[in-house]
mmCIF file of C-alpha atoms and ligand atoms in Angstrom:
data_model
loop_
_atom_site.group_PDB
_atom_site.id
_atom_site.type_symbol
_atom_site.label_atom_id
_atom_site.label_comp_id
_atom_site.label_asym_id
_atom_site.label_seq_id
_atom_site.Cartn_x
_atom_site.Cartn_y
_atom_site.Cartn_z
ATOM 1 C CA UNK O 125 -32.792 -8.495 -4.853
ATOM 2 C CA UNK O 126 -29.289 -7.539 -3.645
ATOM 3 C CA UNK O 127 -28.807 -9.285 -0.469
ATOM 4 C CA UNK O 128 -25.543 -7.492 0.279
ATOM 5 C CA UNK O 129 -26.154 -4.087 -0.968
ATOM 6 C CA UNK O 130 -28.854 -1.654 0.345
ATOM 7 C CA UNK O 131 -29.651 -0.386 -3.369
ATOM 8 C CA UNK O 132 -31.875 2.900 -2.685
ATOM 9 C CA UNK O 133 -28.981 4.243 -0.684
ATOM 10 C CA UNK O 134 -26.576 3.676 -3.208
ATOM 11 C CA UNK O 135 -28.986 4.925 -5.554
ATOM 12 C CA UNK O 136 -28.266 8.112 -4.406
ATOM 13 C CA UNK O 137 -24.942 8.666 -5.301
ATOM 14 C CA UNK O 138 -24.442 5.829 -7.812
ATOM 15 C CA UNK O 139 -23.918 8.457 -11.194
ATOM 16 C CA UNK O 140 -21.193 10.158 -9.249
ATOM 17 C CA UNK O 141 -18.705 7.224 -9.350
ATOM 18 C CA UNK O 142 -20.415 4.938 -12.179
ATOM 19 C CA UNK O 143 -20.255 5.178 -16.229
ATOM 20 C CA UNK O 144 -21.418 2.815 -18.734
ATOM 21 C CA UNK O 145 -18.144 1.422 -19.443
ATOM 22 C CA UNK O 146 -18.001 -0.589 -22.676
ATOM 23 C CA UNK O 147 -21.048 0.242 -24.524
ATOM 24 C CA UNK O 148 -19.090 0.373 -27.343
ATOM 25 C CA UNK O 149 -18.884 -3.101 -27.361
ATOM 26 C CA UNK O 150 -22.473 -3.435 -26.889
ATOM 27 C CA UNK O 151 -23.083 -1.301 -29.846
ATOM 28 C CA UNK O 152 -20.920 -3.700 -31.702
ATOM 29 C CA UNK O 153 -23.091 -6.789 -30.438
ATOM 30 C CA UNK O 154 -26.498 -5.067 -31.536
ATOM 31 C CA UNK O 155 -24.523 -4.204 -35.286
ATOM 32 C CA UNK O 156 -24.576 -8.479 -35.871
ATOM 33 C CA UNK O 157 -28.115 -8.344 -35.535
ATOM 34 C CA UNK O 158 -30.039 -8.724 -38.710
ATOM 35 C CA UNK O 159 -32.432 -5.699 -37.817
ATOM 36 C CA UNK O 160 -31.684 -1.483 -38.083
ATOM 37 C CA UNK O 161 -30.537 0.239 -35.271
ATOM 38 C CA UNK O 162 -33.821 2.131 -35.329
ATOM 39 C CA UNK O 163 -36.293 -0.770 -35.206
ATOM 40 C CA UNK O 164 -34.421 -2.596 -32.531
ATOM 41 C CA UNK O 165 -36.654 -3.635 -29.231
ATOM 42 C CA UNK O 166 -33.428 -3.638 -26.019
ATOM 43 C CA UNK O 167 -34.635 -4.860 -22.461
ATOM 44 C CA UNK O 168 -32.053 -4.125 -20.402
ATOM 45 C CA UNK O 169 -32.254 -6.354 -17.284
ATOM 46 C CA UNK O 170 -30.884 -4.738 -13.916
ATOM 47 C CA UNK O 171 -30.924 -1.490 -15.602
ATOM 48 C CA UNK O 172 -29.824 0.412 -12.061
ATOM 49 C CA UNK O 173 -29.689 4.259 -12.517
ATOM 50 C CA UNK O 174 -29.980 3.303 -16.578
ATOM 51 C CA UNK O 175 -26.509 4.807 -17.381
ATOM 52 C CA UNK O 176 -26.232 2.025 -20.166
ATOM 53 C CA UNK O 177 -29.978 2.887 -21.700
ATOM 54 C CA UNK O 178 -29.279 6.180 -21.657
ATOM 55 C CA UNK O 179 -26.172 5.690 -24.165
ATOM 56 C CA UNK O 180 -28.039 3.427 -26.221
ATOM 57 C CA UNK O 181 -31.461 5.125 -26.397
ATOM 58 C CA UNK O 182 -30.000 7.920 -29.157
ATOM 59 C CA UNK O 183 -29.226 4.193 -31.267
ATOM 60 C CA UNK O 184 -32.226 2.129 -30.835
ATOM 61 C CA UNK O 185 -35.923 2.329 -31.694
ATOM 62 C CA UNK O 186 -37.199 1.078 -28.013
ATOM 63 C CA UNK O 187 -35.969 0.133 -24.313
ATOM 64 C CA UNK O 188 -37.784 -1.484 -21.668
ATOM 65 C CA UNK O 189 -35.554 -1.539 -18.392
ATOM 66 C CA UNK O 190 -36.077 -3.013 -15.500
ATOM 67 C CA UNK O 191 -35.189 -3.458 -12.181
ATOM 68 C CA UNK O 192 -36.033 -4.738 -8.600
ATOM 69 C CA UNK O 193 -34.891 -1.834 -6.482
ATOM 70 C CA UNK O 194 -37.313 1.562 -7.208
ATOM 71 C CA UNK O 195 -34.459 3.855 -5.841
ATOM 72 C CA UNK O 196 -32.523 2.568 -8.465
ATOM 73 C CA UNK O 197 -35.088 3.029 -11.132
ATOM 74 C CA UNK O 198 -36.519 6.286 -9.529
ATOM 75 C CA UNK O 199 -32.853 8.160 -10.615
ATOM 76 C CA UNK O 200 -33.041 6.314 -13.733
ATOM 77 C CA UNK O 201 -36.486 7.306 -14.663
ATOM 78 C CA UNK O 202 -35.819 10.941 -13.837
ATOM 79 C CA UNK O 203 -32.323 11.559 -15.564
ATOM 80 C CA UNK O 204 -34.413 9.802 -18.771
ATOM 81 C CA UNK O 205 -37.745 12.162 -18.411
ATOM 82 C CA UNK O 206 -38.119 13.415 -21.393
ATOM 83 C CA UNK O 207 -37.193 10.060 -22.968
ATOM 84 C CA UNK O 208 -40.067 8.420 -20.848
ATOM 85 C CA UNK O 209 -42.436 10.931 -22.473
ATOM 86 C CA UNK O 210 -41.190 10.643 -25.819
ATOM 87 C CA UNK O 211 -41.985 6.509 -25.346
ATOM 88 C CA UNK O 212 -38.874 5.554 -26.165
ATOM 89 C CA UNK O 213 -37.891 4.270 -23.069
ATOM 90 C CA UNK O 214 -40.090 2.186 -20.479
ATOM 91 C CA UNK O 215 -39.207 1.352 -16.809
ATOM 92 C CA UNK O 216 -40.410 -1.143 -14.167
ATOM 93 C CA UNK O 217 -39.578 -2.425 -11.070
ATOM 94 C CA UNK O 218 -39.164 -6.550 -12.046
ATOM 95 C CA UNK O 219 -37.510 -9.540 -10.648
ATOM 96 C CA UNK O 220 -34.822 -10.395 -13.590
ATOM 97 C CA UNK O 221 -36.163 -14.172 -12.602
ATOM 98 C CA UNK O 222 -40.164 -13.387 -13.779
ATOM 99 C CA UNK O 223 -40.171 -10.630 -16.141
ATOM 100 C CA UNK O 224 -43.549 -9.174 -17.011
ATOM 101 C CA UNK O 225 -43.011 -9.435 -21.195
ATOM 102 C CA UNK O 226 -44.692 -11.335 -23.738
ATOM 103 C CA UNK O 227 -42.806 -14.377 -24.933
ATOM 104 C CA UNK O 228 -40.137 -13.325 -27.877
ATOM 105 C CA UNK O 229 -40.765 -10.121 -27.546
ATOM 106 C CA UNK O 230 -37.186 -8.240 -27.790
ATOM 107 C CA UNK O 231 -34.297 -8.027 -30.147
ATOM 108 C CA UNK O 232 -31.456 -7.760 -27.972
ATOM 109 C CA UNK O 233 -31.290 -7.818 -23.719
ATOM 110 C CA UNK O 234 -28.494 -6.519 -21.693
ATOM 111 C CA UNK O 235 -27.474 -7.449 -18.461
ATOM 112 C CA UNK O 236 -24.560 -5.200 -16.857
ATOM 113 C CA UNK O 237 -23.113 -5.839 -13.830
ATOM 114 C CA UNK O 238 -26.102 -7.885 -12.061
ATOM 115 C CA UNK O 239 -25.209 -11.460 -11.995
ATOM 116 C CA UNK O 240 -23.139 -11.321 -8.826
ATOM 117 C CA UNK O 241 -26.158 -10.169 -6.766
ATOM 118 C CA UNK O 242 -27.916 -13.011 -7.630
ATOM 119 C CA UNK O 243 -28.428 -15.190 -4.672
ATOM 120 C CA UNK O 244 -26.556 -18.450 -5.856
ATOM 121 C CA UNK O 245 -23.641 -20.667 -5.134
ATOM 122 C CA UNK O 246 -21.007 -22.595 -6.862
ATOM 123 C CA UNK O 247 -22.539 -26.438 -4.904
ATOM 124 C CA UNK O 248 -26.504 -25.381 -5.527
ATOM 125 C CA UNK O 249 -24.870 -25.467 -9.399
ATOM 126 C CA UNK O 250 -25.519 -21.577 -9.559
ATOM 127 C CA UNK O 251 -29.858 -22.240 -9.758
ATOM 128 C CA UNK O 252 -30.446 -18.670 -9.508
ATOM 129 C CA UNK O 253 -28.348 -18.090 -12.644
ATOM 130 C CA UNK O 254 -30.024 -20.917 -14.693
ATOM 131 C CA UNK O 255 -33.659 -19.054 -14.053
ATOM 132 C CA UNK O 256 -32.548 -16.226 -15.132
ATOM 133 C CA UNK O 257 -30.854 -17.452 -18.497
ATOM 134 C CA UNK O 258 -34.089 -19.647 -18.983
ATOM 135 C CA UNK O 259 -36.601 -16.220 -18.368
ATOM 136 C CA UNK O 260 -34.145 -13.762 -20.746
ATOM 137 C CA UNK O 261 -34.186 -17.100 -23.211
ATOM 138 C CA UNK O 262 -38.162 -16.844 -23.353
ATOM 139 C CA UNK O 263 -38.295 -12.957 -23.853
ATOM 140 C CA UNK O 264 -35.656 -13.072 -26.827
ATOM 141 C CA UNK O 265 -36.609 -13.881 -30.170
ATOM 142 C CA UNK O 266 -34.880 -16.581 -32.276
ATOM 143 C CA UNK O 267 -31.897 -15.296 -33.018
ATOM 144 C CA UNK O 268 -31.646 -11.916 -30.635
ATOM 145 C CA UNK O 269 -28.756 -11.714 -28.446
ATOM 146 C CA UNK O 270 -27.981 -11.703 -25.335
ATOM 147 C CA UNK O 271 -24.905 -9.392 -24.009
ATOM 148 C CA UNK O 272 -23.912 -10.026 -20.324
ATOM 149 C CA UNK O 273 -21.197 -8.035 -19.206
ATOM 150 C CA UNK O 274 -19.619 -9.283 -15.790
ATOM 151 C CA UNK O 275 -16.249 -10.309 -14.515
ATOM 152 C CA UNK O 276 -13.932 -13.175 -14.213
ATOM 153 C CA UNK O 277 -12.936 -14.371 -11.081
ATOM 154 C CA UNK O 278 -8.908 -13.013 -12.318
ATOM 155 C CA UNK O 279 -10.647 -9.620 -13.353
ATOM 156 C CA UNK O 280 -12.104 -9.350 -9.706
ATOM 157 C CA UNK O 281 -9.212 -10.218 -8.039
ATOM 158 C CA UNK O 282 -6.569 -8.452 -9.575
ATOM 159 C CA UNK O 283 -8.047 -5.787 -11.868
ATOM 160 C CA UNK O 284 -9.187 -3.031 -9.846
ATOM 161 C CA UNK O 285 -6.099 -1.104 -7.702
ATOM 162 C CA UNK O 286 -8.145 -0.675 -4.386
ATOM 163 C CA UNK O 287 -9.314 -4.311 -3.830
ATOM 164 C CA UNK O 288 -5.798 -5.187 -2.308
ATOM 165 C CA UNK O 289 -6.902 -3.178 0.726
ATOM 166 C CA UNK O 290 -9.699 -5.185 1.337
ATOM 167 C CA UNK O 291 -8.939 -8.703 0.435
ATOM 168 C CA UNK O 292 -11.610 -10.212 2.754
ATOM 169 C CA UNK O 293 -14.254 -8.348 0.921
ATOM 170 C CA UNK O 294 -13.084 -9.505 -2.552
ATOM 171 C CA UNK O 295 -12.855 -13.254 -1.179
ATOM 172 C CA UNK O 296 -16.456 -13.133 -0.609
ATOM 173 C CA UNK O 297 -17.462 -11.155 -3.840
ATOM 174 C CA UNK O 298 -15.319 -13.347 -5.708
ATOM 175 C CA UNK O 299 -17.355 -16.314 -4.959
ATOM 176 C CA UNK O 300 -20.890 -14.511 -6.098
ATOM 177 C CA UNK O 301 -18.989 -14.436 -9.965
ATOM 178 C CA UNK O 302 -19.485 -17.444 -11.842
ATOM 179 C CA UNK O 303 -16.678 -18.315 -13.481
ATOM 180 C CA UNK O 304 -16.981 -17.987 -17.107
ATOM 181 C CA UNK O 305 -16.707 -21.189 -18.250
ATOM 182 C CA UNK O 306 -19.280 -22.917 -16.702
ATOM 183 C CA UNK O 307 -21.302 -19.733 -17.003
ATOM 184 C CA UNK O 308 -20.766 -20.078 -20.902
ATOM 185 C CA UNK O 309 -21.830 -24.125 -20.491
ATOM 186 C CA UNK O 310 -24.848 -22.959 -18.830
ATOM 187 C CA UNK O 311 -26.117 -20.295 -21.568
ATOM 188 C CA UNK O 312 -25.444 -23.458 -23.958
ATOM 189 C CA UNK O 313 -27.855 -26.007 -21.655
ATOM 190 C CA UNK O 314 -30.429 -22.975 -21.670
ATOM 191 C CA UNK O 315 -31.118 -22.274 -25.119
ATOM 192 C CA UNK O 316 -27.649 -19.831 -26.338
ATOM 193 C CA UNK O 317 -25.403 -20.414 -28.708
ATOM 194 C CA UNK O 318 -21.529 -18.468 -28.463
ATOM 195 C CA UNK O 319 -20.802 -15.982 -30.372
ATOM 196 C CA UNK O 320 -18.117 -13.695 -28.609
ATOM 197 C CA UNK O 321 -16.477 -12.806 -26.023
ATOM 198 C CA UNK O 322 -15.125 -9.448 -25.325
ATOM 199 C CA UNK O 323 -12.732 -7.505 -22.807
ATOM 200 C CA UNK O 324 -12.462 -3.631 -23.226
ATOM 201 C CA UNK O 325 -8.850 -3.174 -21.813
ATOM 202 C CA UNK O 326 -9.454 0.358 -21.069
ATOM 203 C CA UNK O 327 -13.037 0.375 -19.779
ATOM 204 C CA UNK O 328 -12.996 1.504 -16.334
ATOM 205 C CA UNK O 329 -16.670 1.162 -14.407
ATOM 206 C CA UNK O 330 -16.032 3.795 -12.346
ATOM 207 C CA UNK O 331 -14.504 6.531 -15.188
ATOM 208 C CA UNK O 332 -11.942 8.662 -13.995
ATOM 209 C CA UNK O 333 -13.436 8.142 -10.075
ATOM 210 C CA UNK O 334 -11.311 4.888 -10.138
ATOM 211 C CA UNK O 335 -8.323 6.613 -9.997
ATOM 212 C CA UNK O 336 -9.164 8.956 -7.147
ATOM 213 C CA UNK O 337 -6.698 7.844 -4.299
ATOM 214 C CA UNK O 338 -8.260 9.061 -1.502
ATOM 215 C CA UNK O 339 -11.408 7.405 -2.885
ATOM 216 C CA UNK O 340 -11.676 4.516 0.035
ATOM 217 C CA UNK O 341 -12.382 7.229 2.916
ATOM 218 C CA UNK O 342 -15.469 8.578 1.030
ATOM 219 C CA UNK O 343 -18.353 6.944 2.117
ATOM 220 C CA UNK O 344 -20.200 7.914 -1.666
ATOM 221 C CA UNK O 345 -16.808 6.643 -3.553
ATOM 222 C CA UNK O 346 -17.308 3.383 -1.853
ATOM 223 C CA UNK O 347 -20.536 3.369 -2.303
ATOM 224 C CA UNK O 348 -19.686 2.856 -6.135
ATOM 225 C CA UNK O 349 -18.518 -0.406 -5.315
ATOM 226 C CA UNK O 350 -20.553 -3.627 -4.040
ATOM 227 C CA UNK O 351 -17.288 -4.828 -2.091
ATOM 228 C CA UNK O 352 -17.099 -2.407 0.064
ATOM 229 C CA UNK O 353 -20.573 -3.495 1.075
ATOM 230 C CA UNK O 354 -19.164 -6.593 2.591
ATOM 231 C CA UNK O 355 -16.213 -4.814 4.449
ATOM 232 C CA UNK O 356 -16.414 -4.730 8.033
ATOM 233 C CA UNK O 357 -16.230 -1.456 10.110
ATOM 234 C CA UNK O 358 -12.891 -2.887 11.170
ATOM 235 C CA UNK O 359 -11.616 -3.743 8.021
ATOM 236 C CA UNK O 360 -12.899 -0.440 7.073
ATOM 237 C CA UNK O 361 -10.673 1.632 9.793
ATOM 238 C CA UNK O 362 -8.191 -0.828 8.775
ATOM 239 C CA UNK O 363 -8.327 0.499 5.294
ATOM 240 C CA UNK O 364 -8.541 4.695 6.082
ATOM 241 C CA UNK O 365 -5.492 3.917 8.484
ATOM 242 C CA UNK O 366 -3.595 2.425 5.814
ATOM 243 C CA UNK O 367 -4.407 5.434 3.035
ATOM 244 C CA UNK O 368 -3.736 7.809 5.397
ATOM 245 C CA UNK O 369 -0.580 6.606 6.516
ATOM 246 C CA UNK O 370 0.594 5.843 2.524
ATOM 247 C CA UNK O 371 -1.274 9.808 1.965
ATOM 248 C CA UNK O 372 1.230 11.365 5.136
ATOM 249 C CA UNK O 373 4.527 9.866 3.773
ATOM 250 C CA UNK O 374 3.791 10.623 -0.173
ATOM 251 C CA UNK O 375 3.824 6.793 -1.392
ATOM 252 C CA UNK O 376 0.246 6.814 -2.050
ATOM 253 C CA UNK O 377 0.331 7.474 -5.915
ATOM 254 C CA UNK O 378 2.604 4.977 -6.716
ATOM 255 C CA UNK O 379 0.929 2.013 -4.460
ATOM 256 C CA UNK O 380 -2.076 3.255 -6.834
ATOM 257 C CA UNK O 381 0.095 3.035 -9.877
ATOM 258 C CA UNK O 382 1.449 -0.384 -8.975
ATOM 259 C CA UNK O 383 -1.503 -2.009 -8.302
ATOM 260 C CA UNK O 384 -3.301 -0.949 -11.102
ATOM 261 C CA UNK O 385 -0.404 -2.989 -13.479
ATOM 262 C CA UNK O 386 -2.500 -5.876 -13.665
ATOM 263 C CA UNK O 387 -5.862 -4.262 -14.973
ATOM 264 C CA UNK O 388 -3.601 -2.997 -17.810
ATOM 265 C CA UNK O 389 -3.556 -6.866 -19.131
ATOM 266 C CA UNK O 390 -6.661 -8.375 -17.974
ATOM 267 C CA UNK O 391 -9.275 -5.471 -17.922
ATOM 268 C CA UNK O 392 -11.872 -5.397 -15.334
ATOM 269 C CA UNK O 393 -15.017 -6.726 -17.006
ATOM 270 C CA UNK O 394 -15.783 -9.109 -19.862
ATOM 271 C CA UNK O 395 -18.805 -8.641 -22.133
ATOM 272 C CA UNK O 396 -20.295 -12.410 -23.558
ATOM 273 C CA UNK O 397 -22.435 -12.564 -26.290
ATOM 274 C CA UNK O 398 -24.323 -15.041 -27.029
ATOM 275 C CA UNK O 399 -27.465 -15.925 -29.900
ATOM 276 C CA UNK O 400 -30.748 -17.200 -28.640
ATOM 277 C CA UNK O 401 -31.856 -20.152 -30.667
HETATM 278 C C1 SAM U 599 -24.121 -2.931 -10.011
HETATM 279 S S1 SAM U 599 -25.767 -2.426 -10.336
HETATM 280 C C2 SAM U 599 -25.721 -2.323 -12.103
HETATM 281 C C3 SAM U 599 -26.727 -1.340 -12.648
HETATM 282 C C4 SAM U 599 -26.620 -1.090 -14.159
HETATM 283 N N1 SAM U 599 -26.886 -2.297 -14.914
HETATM 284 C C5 SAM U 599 -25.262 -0.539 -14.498
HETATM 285 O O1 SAM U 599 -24.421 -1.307 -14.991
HETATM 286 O O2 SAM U 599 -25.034 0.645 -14.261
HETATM 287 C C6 SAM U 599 -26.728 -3.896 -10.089
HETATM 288 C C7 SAM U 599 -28.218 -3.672 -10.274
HETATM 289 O O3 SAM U 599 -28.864 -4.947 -10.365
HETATM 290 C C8 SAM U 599 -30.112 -4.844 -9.709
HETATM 291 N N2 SAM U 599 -30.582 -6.217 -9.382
HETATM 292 C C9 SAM U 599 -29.993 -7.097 -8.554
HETATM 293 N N3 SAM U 599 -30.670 -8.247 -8.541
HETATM 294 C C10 SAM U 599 -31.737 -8.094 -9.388
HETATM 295 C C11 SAM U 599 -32.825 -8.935 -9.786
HETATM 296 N N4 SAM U 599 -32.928 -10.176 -9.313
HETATM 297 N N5 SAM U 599 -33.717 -8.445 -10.651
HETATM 298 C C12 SAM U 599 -33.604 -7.173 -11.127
HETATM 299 N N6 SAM U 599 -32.604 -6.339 -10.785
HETATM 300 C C13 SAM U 599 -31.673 -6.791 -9.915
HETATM 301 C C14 SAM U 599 -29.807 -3.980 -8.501
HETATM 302 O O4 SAM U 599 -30.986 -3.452 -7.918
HETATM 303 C C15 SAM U 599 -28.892 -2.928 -9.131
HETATM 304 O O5 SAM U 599 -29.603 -1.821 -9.625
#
């Protein structure tokens, strides 16, 4: 469970300010795999509102999607209705950590955008992590992948424009992203072998809702965003003084246009895939 971000609020406005951003690479991950599109099995793990099963389901043969917050997966189950009826696409509320599947029992899983809510840190060695890899290990079959599309700790720190306003905030969400490295030597130690490692340069999270300037003083923009669920309500006035202010004297474009530079070389997510052995 997120222990920062009250999920069945955000639920609620999630699809507004959220898009499946990179499932082109994704699609490129399941392509390796020696099985047709049509007869692949996908769990996608943390499946929120299901905006990435929904752009896979008119690919694959089945999904089963999970995830532990039933706001999340009550949106998700009733954008995909007729899918759910069809039986191409299965949800249920699960712990990422004990998944209620058979052993070997999918092609492919996808993980997007969970990790960081796990509840883990860099001197317990990340534990919460390691369960996970070892549980999404068990439910793949030799040789299925595993795509997990998170962030480096540059990414989070310099790729999205609006996270110089609240620098406390990313501090702290920086620390909830392992770094990739280690995360890579821990997929080894649990079963995974490499096989790539991907960064969409113009895959934006958000869509075109990231470039919304005035987006900080809207309570359902920010709501888009786990950071600004560990801003304070000073930071937070902090933050709608400041946009206002750049908003009044015209310079709030360009402070949008500068600080986006960096995203333009790093990205803002990276996608790893790696083979189950
Ligand atoms: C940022 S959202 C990502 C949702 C979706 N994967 C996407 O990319 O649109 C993170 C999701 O992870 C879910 N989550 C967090 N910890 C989880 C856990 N231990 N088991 C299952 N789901 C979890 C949250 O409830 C939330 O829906």
């Amino acid at each position: 469970m997120s222990k920062f971000e009250n999920y069945n609020e955000t639920s609620k406005s999630y699809d507004k300010t959220r898009i499946p951003a990179g499932v082109e690479i994704i699609l490129g991950c399941l392509a390796k795999l020696d099985r047709p599109f049509e007869q692949m099995k996908i769990l996608d793990a943390g499946c929120g509102t299901g905006n990435y099963s929904e752009a896979l389901l008119k690919h694959v043969g089945h999904i089963e999607a999970v995830d532990i917050n039933t706001g999340m997966i009550d949106v998700a189950a009733n954008k995909l209705k007729s899918f759910v009826e069809q039986g191409k696409i299965h949800f249920q509320q699960s712990n990422i950590n004990e998944l209620p599947f058979a052993d070997q029992n999918f092609d492919a899983v996808i993980i997007n955008q969970v990790l960081h809510h796990l509840e883990d840190q860099a001197a317990t060695g990340y534990s919460s992590h390691r369960l996970v890899f070892q549980e999404l290990h068990r439910v793949l079959r030799p040789n299925g992948i595993l795509i997990i599309n998170t962030c480096s700790q540059e990414q989070v720190r310099n790729g999205y424009w609006f996270y110089q306003l609240i620098p406390e905030a990313v501090e702290m969400i920086c620390k909830r992203y392992m770094p990739l490295e280690p995360l890579i030597e821990m997929l080894d130690d649990c079963g995974f072998s490499l096989n790539s490692r991907f960064v969409a340069l113009d895959a934006m999270c958000r869509g075109a809702a990231y470039f919304d300037c005035r987006g900080p003083l809207k309570k359902e923009w920010r709501n888009g965003d786990s950071s600004f669920a560990l801003v304070t309500v000073e930071q937070l006035q902090r933050v709608e003084k400041e946009i206002r202010q750049m908003d009044a004297n015209g310079t709030l474009s360009s402070y949008v246009q500068k600080h986006d530079q960096p995203r333009k070389q790093m990205g803002q997510t990276t996608f790893v895939a790696v083979i189950r052995t």
